[in-house]
Short mmCIF file of N, CA, C and O in Angstrom, two decimals:
data_model
loop_
_atom_site.label_atom_id
_atom_site.label_comp_id
_atom_site.label_asym_id
_atom_site.label_seq_id
_atom_site.Cartn_x
_atom_site.Cartn_y
_atom_site.Cartn_z
N LEU A 29 127.03 105.61 88.17
CA LEU A 29 126.75 105.14 89.53
C LEU A 29 125.25 104.92 89.72
O LEU A 29 124.85 103.93 90.29
N ARG A 30 124.44 105.82 89.22
CA ARG A 30 122.99 105.68 89.38
C ARG A 30 122.49 104.44 88.65
O ARG A 30 121.68 103.69 89.16
N LEU A 31 123.01 104.19 87.45
CA LEU A 31 122.63 103.01 86.68
C LEU A 31 122.98 101.75 87.46
O LEU A 31 122.20 100.81 87.52
N ARG A 32 124.15 101.73 88.08
CA ARG A 32 124.57 100.57 88.87
C ARG A 32 123.60 100.33 90.03
O ARG A 32 123.23 99.21 90.32
N ALA A 33 123.14 101.39 90.68
CA ALA A 33 122.20 101.25 91.79
C ALA A 33 120.87 100.70 91.31
O ALA A 33 120.27 99.84 91.95
N GLN A 34 120.40 101.15 90.16
CA GLN A 34 119.14 100.64 89.62
C GLN A 34 119.28 99.18 89.23
O GLN A 34 118.39 98.38 89.48
N THR A 35 120.38 98.81 88.63
CA THR A 35 120.61 97.44 88.22
C THR A 35 120.66 96.52 89.43
O THR A 35 120.14 95.41 89.40
N ALA A 36 121.22 96.98 90.51
CA ALA A 36 121.33 96.17 91.72
C ALA A 36 119.95 95.83 92.28
O ALA A 36 119.77 94.81 92.92
N MET A 37 118.94 96.68 92.06
CA MET A 37 117.61 96.45 92.59
C MET A 37 116.84 95.42 91.77
O MET A 37 115.92 94.81 92.27
N LEU A 38 117.18 95.24 90.51
CA LEU A 38 116.48 94.27 89.69
C LEU A 38 116.71 92.87 90.23
O LEU A 38 117.80 92.52 90.64
N GLY A 39 115.65 92.08 90.23
CA GLY A 39 115.79 90.71 90.65
C GLY A 39 115.75 90.52 92.15
O GLY A 39 116.03 89.45 92.65
N LYS A 40 115.37 91.56 92.89
CA LYS A 40 115.33 91.44 94.34
C LYS A 40 114.14 92.23 94.87
O LYS A 40 113.91 93.36 94.46
N ALA A 41 113.38 91.61 95.76
CA ALA A 41 112.29 92.33 96.42
C ALA A 41 112.90 93.34 97.38
O ALA A 41 113.81 93.03 98.13
N GLU A 42 112.39 94.57 97.34
CA GLU A 42 112.92 95.66 98.18
C GLU A 42 112.23 95.69 99.53
O GLU A 42 111.01 95.58 99.61
N GLU A 43 112.99 95.89 100.58
CA GLU A 43 112.44 96.08 101.93
C GLU A 43 112.03 97.54 102.08
O GLU A 43 112.84 98.44 101.82
N LEU A 44 110.77 97.79 102.46
CA LEU A 44 110.29 99.16 102.64
C LEU A 44 109.82 99.38 104.07
O LEU A 44 109.29 98.46 104.71
N ASP A 45 109.98 100.62 104.53
CA ASP A 45 109.39 101.02 105.80
C ASP A 45 108.11 101.80 105.48
O ASP A 45 107.73 101.93 104.32
N THR A 46 107.46 102.30 106.50
CA THR A 46 106.18 102.98 106.30
C THR A 46 106.29 104.17 105.36
O THR A 46 105.48 104.34 104.44
N ASP A 47 107.31 105.00 105.55
CA ASP A 47 107.46 106.19 104.71
C ASP A 47 107.72 105.83 103.26
O ASP A 47 107.09 106.39 102.35
N SER A 48 108.64 104.90 103.02
CA SER A 48 108.95 104.54 101.64
C SER A 48 107.79 103.80 100.99
O SER A 48 107.54 103.94 99.79
N PHE A 49 107.02 103.04 101.77
CA PHE A 49 105.84 102.38 101.23
C PHE A 49 104.79 103.41 100.80
O PHE A 49 104.20 103.30 99.73
N SER A 50 104.58 104.42 101.64
CA SER A 50 103.60 105.47 101.32
C SER A 50 103.93 106.14 100.00
O SER A 50 103.04 106.40 99.18
N LYS A 51 105.21 106.41 99.78
CA LYS A 51 105.64 107.02 98.52
C LYS A 51 105.46 106.06 97.35
O LYS A 51 104.95 106.43 96.29
N ALA A 52 105.87 104.81 97.53
CA ALA A 52 105.78 103.81 96.46
C ALA A 52 104.33 103.57 96.05
O ALA A 52 104.04 103.37 94.86
N ALA A 53 103.42 103.58 97.01
CA ALA A 53 102.00 103.31 96.73
C ALA A 53 101.37 104.42 95.89
O ALA A 53 100.33 104.20 95.26
N GLN A 54 101.99 105.59 95.85
CA GLN A 54 101.46 106.71 95.07
C GLN A 54 102.03 106.75 93.64
O GLN A 54 101.58 107.55 92.82
N GLU A 55 102.98 105.90 93.35
CA GLU A 55 103.59 105.88 92.03
C GLU A 55 102.72 105.13 91.03
O GLU A 55 101.80 104.40 91.41
N GLU A 56 103.02 105.28 89.76
CA GLU A 56 102.25 104.64 88.69
C GLU A 56 102.53 103.14 88.58
O GLU A 56 101.66 102.38 88.19
N THR A 57 103.75 102.72 88.92
CA THR A 57 104.12 101.32 88.79
C THR A 57 103.36 100.48 89.81
O THR A 57 103.36 100.79 91.00
N PRO A 58 102.68 99.41 89.36
CA PRO A 58 101.98 98.54 90.31
C PRO A 58 102.95 97.95 91.33
O PRO A 58 104.14 97.75 91.04
N LEU A 59 102.43 97.66 92.53
CA LEU A 59 103.24 97.09 93.61
C LEU A 59 102.74 95.70 93.97
O LEU A 59 101.54 95.49 94.13
N LEU A 60 103.65 94.78 94.09
CA LEU A 60 103.38 93.48 94.69
C LEU A 60 104.03 93.54 96.06
O LEU A 60 105.24 93.67 96.18
N VAL A 61 103.22 93.51 97.12
CA VAL A 61 103.69 93.71 98.49
C VAL A 61 103.62 92.40 99.25
O VAL A 61 102.57 91.77 99.33
N ASP A 62 104.75 92.00 99.82
CA ASP A 62 104.83 90.84 100.69
C ASP A 62 104.95 91.33 102.12
O ASP A 62 105.93 91.97 102.48
N VAL A 63 103.92 91.06 102.94
CA VAL A 63 103.99 91.39 104.36
C VAL A 63 104.40 90.10 105.06
O VAL A 63 103.73 89.08 104.95
N TYR A 64 105.52 90.16 105.77
CA TYR A 64 106.14 88.95 106.32
C TYR A 64 106.69 89.21 107.71
O TYR A 64 106.65 90.33 108.23
N ALA A 65 107.24 88.14 108.32
CA ALA A 65 107.99 88.25 109.57
C ALA A 65 109.16 87.27 109.50
O ALA A 65 109.06 86.23 108.84
N HIS A 66 110.25 87.62 110.16
CA HIS A 66 111.44 86.77 110.13
C HIS A 66 111.20 85.41 110.78
O HIS A 66 111.80 84.42 110.38
N TRP A 67 110.31 85.33 111.75
CA TRP A 67 110.04 84.09 112.47
C TRP A 67 109.06 83.19 111.72
O TRP A 67 108.83 82.05 112.12
N CYS A 68 108.50 83.68 110.63
CA CYS A 68 107.46 82.96 109.88
C CYS A 68 108.10 82.02 108.85
O CYS A 68 108.70 82.48 107.88
N GLY A 69 108.00 80.72 109.07
CA GLY A 69 108.60 79.73 108.17
C GLY A 69 108.10 79.85 106.73
O GLY A 69 108.91 79.90 105.79
N PRO A 70 106.76 79.89 106.50
CA PRO A 70 106.27 80.04 105.12
C PRO A 70 106.75 81.33 104.45
O PRO A 70 106.99 81.37 103.25
N CYS A 71 106.93 82.38 105.26
CA CYS A 71 107.44 83.66 104.72
C CYS A 71 108.86 83.46 104.18
O CYS A 71 109.20 83.97 103.10
N GLN A 72 109.69 82.75 104.94
CA GLN A 72 111.07 82.52 104.54
C GLN A 72 111.13 81.62 103.31
O GLN A 72 112.00 81.79 102.45
N LEU A 73 110.23 80.67 103.22
CA LEU A 73 110.13 79.79 102.05
C LEU A 73 109.82 80.59 100.80
O LEU A 73 110.34 80.32 99.71
N MET A 74 108.98 81.60 100.95
CA MET A 74 108.53 82.38 99.80
C MET A 74 109.53 83.45 99.35
O MET A 74 109.48 83.90 98.21
N ALA A 75 110.44 83.86 100.22
CA ALA A 75 111.37 84.97 99.91
C ALA A 75 112.12 84.78 98.59
O ALA A 75 112.13 85.68 97.75
N PRO A 76 112.76 83.61 98.35
CA PRO A 76 113.48 83.46 97.07
C PRO A 76 112.53 83.42 95.87
O PRO A 76 112.90 83.84 94.77
N GLN A 77 111.31 82.97 96.09
CA GLN A 77 110.32 82.96 95.01
C GLN A 77 109.99 84.40 94.59
O GLN A 77 109.87 84.70 93.40
N LEU A 78 109.88 85.29 95.58
CA LEU A 78 109.59 86.70 95.27
C LEU A 78 110.74 87.36 94.53
O LEU A 78 110.52 88.19 93.65
N ASP A 79 111.97 87.01 94.89
CA ASP A 79 113.12 87.56 94.18
C ASP A 79 113.09 87.14 92.71
O ASP A 79 113.38 87.94 91.82
N GLU A 80 112.71 85.90 92.44
CA GLU A 80 112.60 85.43 91.05
C GLU A 80 111.48 86.16 90.32
O GLU A 80 111.63 86.53 89.15
N VAL A 81 110.36 86.36 91.00
CA VAL A 81 109.24 87.10 90.40
C VAL A 81 109.68 88.53 90.09
O VAL A 81 109.38 89.06 89.01
N ALA A 82 110.42 89.15 91.01
CA ALA A 82 110.91 90.52 90.79
C ALA A 82 111.80 90.57 89.56
O ALA A 82 111.72 91.51 88.76
N ASP A 83 112.62 89.57 89.39
CA ASP A 83 113.50 89.50 88.22
C ASP A 83 112.68 89.37 86.94
O ASP A 83 112.94 90.05 85.95
N ASP A 84 111.66 88.52 86.97
CA ASP A 84 110.80 88.33 85.79
C ASP A 84 110.01 89.59 85.44
O ASP A 84 109.87 89.94 84.28
N PHE A 85 109.48 90.28 86.45
CA PHE A 85 108.68 91.47 86.21
C PHE A 85 109.51 92.65 85.76
O PHE A 85 109.01 93.53 85.05
N GLY A 86 110.77 92.71 86.16
CA GLY A 86 111.61 93.85 85.79
C GLY A 86 111.00 95.13 86.31
O GLY A 86 110.67 95.24 87.49
N ASP A 87 110.79 96.11 85.42
CA ASP A 87 110.24 97.39 85.87
C ASP A 87 108.73 97.49 85.67
O ASP A 87 108.13 98.52 85.89
N ARG A 88 108.08 96.39 85.24
CA ARG A 88 106.62 96.41 85.05
C ARG A 88 105.85 96.40 86.37
O ARG A 88 104.77 96.98 86.48
N VAL A 89 106.39 95.69 87.37
CA VAL A 89 105.79 95.62 88.70
C VAL A 89 106.92 95.72 89.71
O VAL A 89 107.93 95.04 89.58
N ARG A 90 106.74 96.56 90.71
CA ARG A 90 107.75 96.71 91.77
C ARG A 90 107.40 95.74 92.90
O ARG A 90 106.30 95.80 93.46
N VAL A 91 108.31 94.85 93.21
CA VAL A 91 108.10 93.85 94.26
C VAL A 91 108.76 94.34 95.54
O VAL A 91 109.97 94.62 95.55
N VAL A 92 107.96 94.47 96.60
CA VAL A 92 108.45 95.02 97.86
C VAL A 92 108.05 94.13 99.03
O VAL A 92 107.12 93.33 98.94
N LYS A 93 108.79 94.30 100.14
CA LYS A 93 108.54 93.53 101.35
C LYS A 93 108.37 94.47 102.53
O LYS A 93 109.06 95.49 102.61
N ILE A 94 107.47 94.11 103.44
CA ILE A 94 107.25 94.88 104.65
C ILE A 94 107.35 93.91 105.83
O ILE A 94 106.61 92.92 105.89
N ASP A 95 108.25 94.20 106.75
CA ASP A 95 108.43 93.40 107.96
C ASP A 95 107.32 93.79 108.94
O ASP A 95 107.32 94.90 109.46
N SER A 96 106.39 92.88 109.18
CA SER A 96 105.23 93.20 110.02
C SER A 96 105.62 93.47 111.48
O SER A 96 104.89 94.15 112.19
N ASP A 97 106.76 92.95 111.93
CA ASP A 97 107.20 93.23 113.30
C ASP A 97 107.78 94.64 113.43
O ASP A 97 107.57 95.31 114.44
N LYS A 98 108.48 95.11 112.41
CA LYS A 98 109.05 96.46 112.44
C LYS A 98 108.01 97.51 112.09
O LYS A 98 108.10 98.65 112.56
N GLU A 99 107.06 97.15 111.25
CA GLU A 99 106.06 98.11 110.75
C GLU A 99 104.66 97.66 111.17
O GLU A 99 103.77 97.47 110.34
N GLU A 100 104.46 97.52 112.49
CA GLU A 100 103.19 97.02 113.01
C GLU A 100 102.00 97.89 112.62
O GLU A 100 100.94 97.38 112.27
N ALA A 101 102.17 99.19 112.70
CA ALA A 101 101.06 100.10 112.38
C ALA A 101 100.68 99.99 110.90
O ALA A 101 99.49 100.00 110.56
N LEU A 102 101.67 99.86 110.04
CA LEU A 102 101.40 99.71 108.61
C LEU A 102 100.69 98.38 108.33
O LEU A 102 99.72 98.34 107.57
N ALA A 103 101.15 97.32 108.96
CA ALA A 103 100.50 96.01 108.79
C ALA A 103 99.04 96.08 109.25
O ALA A 103 98.15 95.52 108.59
N ALA A 104 98.79 96.77 110.36
CA ALA A 104 97.42 96.92 110.85
C ALA A 104 96.59 97.75 109.87
O ALA A 104 95.44 97.41 109.57
N TYR A 105 97.18 98.84 109.36
CA TYR A 105 96.49 99.68 108.37
C TYR A 105 96.11 98.88 107.12
O TYR A 105 95.02 99.06 106.56
N LEU A 106 97.00 97.99 106.71
CA LEU A 106 96.75 97.15 105.53
C LEU A 106 95.85 95.95 105.86
O LEU A 106 95.58 95.13 105.00
N ARG A 107 95.41 95.86 107.10
CA ARG A 107 94.52 94.80 107.58
C ARG A 107 95.10 93.40 107.37
O ARG A 107 94.41 92.49 106.95
N VAL A 108 96.37 93.27 107.69
CA VAL A 108 97.04 91.97 107.59
C VAL A 108 96.66 91.14 108.80
O VAL A 108 96.85 91.57 109.93
N GLN A 109 96.10 89.95 108.55
CA GLN A 109 95.67 89.08 109.64
C GLN A 109 96.45 87.78 109.70
O GLN A 109 96.43 87.10 110.71
N GLY A 110 97.11 87.42 108.62
CA GLY A 110 97.90 86.20 108.58
C GLY A 110 99.17 86.44 107.77
O GLY A 110 99.22 87.37 106.96
N LEU A 111 100.17 85.61 108.00
CA LEU A 111 101.44 85.76 107.28
C LEU A 111 101.79 84.49 106.54
O LEU A 111 101.50 83.40 107.05
N PRO A 112 102.40 84.60 105.40
CA PRO A 112 102.61 85.85 104.65
C PRO A 112 101.31 86.32 104.00
O PRO A 112 100.42 85.53 103.72
N THR A 113 101.22 87.62 103.79
CA THR A 113 100.12 88.21 103.04
C THR A 113 100.70 88.93 101.84
O THR A 113 101.65 89.70 101.97
N LEU A 114 100.15 88.64 100.67
CA LEU A 114 100.52 89.34 99.45
C LEU A 114 99.40 90.31 99.09
O LEU A 114 98.22 89.94 99.12
N LEU A 115 99.80 91.52 98.76
CA LEU A 115 98.86 92.53 98.28
C LEU A 115 99.31 92.97 96.90
O LEU A 115 100.50 93.13 96.65
N PHE A 116 98.35 93.18 96.01
CA PHE A 116 98.66 93.73 94.70
C PHE A 116 98.00 95.10 94.63
O PHE A 116 96.78 95.23 94.78
N ILE A 117 98.83 96.13 94.47
CA ILE A 117 98.35 97.51 94.44
C ILE A 117 98.54 98.07 93.05
O ILE A 117 99.66 98.08 92.52
N LYS A 118 97.44 98.50 92.47
CA LYS A 118 97.46 99.05 91.11
C LYS A 118 96.56 100.28 91.11
O LYS A 118 95.50 100.27 91.73
N ASP A 119 97.00 101.33 90.45
CA ASP A 119 96.24 102.59 90.41
C ASP A 119 95.92 103.08 91.82
O ASP A 119 94.80 103.51 92.10
N LYS A 120 96.90 102.94 92.72
CA LYS A 120 96.84 103.45 94.10
C LYS A 120 95.78 102.76 94.96
O LYS A 120 95.35 103.31 95.97
N ALA A 121 95.35 101.55 94.58
CA ALA A 121 94.34 100.82 95.35
C ALA A 121 94.74 99.35 95.45
O ALA A 121 95.33 98.79 94.52
N VAL A 122 94.39 98.72 96.56
CA VAL A 122 94.62 97.28 96.71
C VAL A 122 93.58 96.56 95.85
O VAL A 122 92.38 96.67 96.09
N VAL A 123 94.06 95.86 94.83
CA VAL A 123 93.16 95.15 93.92
C VAL A 123 93.23 93.64 94.12
O VAL A 123 92.44 92.90 93.53
N GLY A 124 94.16 93.19 94.95
CA GLY A 124 94.27 91.77 95.23
C GLY A 124 94.91 91.54 96.58
O GLY A 124 95.76 92.31 97.01
N ARG A 125 94.46 90.48 97.27
CA ARG A 125 94.99 90.12 98.59
C ARG A 125 94.90 88.62 98.72
O ARG A 125 93.88 88.02 98.41
N ILE A 126 95.99 88.01 99.19
CA ILE A 126 95.98 86.57 99.42
C ILE A 126 96.92 86.25 100.58
O ILE A 126 97.94 86.91 100.74
N GLU A 127 96.53 85.28 101.38
CA GLU A 127 97.36 84.86 102.52
C GLU A 127 97.90 83.47 102.26
O GLU A 127 97.24 82.64 101.65
N GLY A 128 99.12 83.23 102.75
CA GLY A 128 99.74 81.92 102.62
C GLY A 128 100.88 81.93 101.61
O GLY A 128 100.92 82.77 100.71
N ALA A 129 101.79 80.98 101.79
CA ALA A 129 102.96 80.90 100.92
C ALA A 129 102.55 80.46 99.52
O ALA A 129 101.66 79.64 99.34
N MET A 130 103.21 81.04 98.53
CA MET A 130 102.97 80.71 97.13
C MET A 130 104.32 80.54 96.43
O MET A 130 105.31 81.15 96.82
N MET A 131 104.32 79.72 95.41
CA MET A 131 105.51 79.54 94.59
C MET A 131 105.51 80.55 93.45
O MET A 131 104.49 81.18 93.16
N LYS A 132 106.64 80.68 92.80
CA LYS A 132 106.84 81.67 91.74
C LYS A 132 105.73 81.64 90.69
O LYS A 132 105.15 82.67 90.36
N ASN A 133 105.42 80.46 90.18
CA ASN A 133 104.41 80.39 89.11
C ASN A 133 103.02 80.82 89.61
O ASN A 133 102.25 81.44 88.88
N GLU A 134 102.71 80.52 90.88
CA GLU A 134 101.42 80.93 91.45
C GLU A 134 101.38 82.44 91.64
O GLU A 134 100.34 83.06 91.36
N ILE A 135 102.47 83.01 92.10
CA ILE A 135 102.53 84.46 92.30
C ILE A 135 102.38 85.18 90.97
O ILE A 135 101.61 86.13 90.83
N SER A 136 103.10 84.71 89.96
CA SER A 136 103.04 85.34 88.63
C SER A 136 101.63 85.26 88.05
O SER A 136 101.12 86.24 87.53
N ALA A 137 101.01 84.08 88.15
CA ALA A 137 99.65 83.91 87.62
C ALA A 137 98.65 84.79 88.37
O ALA A 137 97.74 85.37 87.76
N TRP A 138 98.83 84.91 89.68
CA TRP A 138 97.91 85.70 90.50
C TRP A 138 97.96 87.18 90.16
O TRP A 138 96.95 87.87 90.22
N THR A 139 99.12 87.68 89.77
CA THR A 139 99.27 89.11 89.48
C THR A 139 99.02 89.47 88.03
O THR A 139 98.97 90.65 87.69
N GLU A 140 98.85 88.49 87.17
CA GLU A 140 98.62 88.78 85.74
C GLU A 140 97.24 89.35 85.50
O GLU A 140 96.29 89.06 86.10
#
């Protein structure tokens, strides 16, 4: 059963709340964080691209999503000013930040 749950997560960006994000940011696995909103057209355009990137990265990079409307305090803490915002967190620090929609190949190149 546990293996099935892990397999189900592959190939899909995970939705995190503030508590689960705080825990994930302390782990060794780098995080690619998409801060988005449901009303944001470019955010919705990018969602399937992130799922493909998550599939490509497998367990090397954890791809996660944060709904800026539900997690306003977290978005403010992360200093998100535009949507979508991608953050790359490695070794417990934000090492990359970019705003605007990106396609799969751009996201992959940016995180390499």
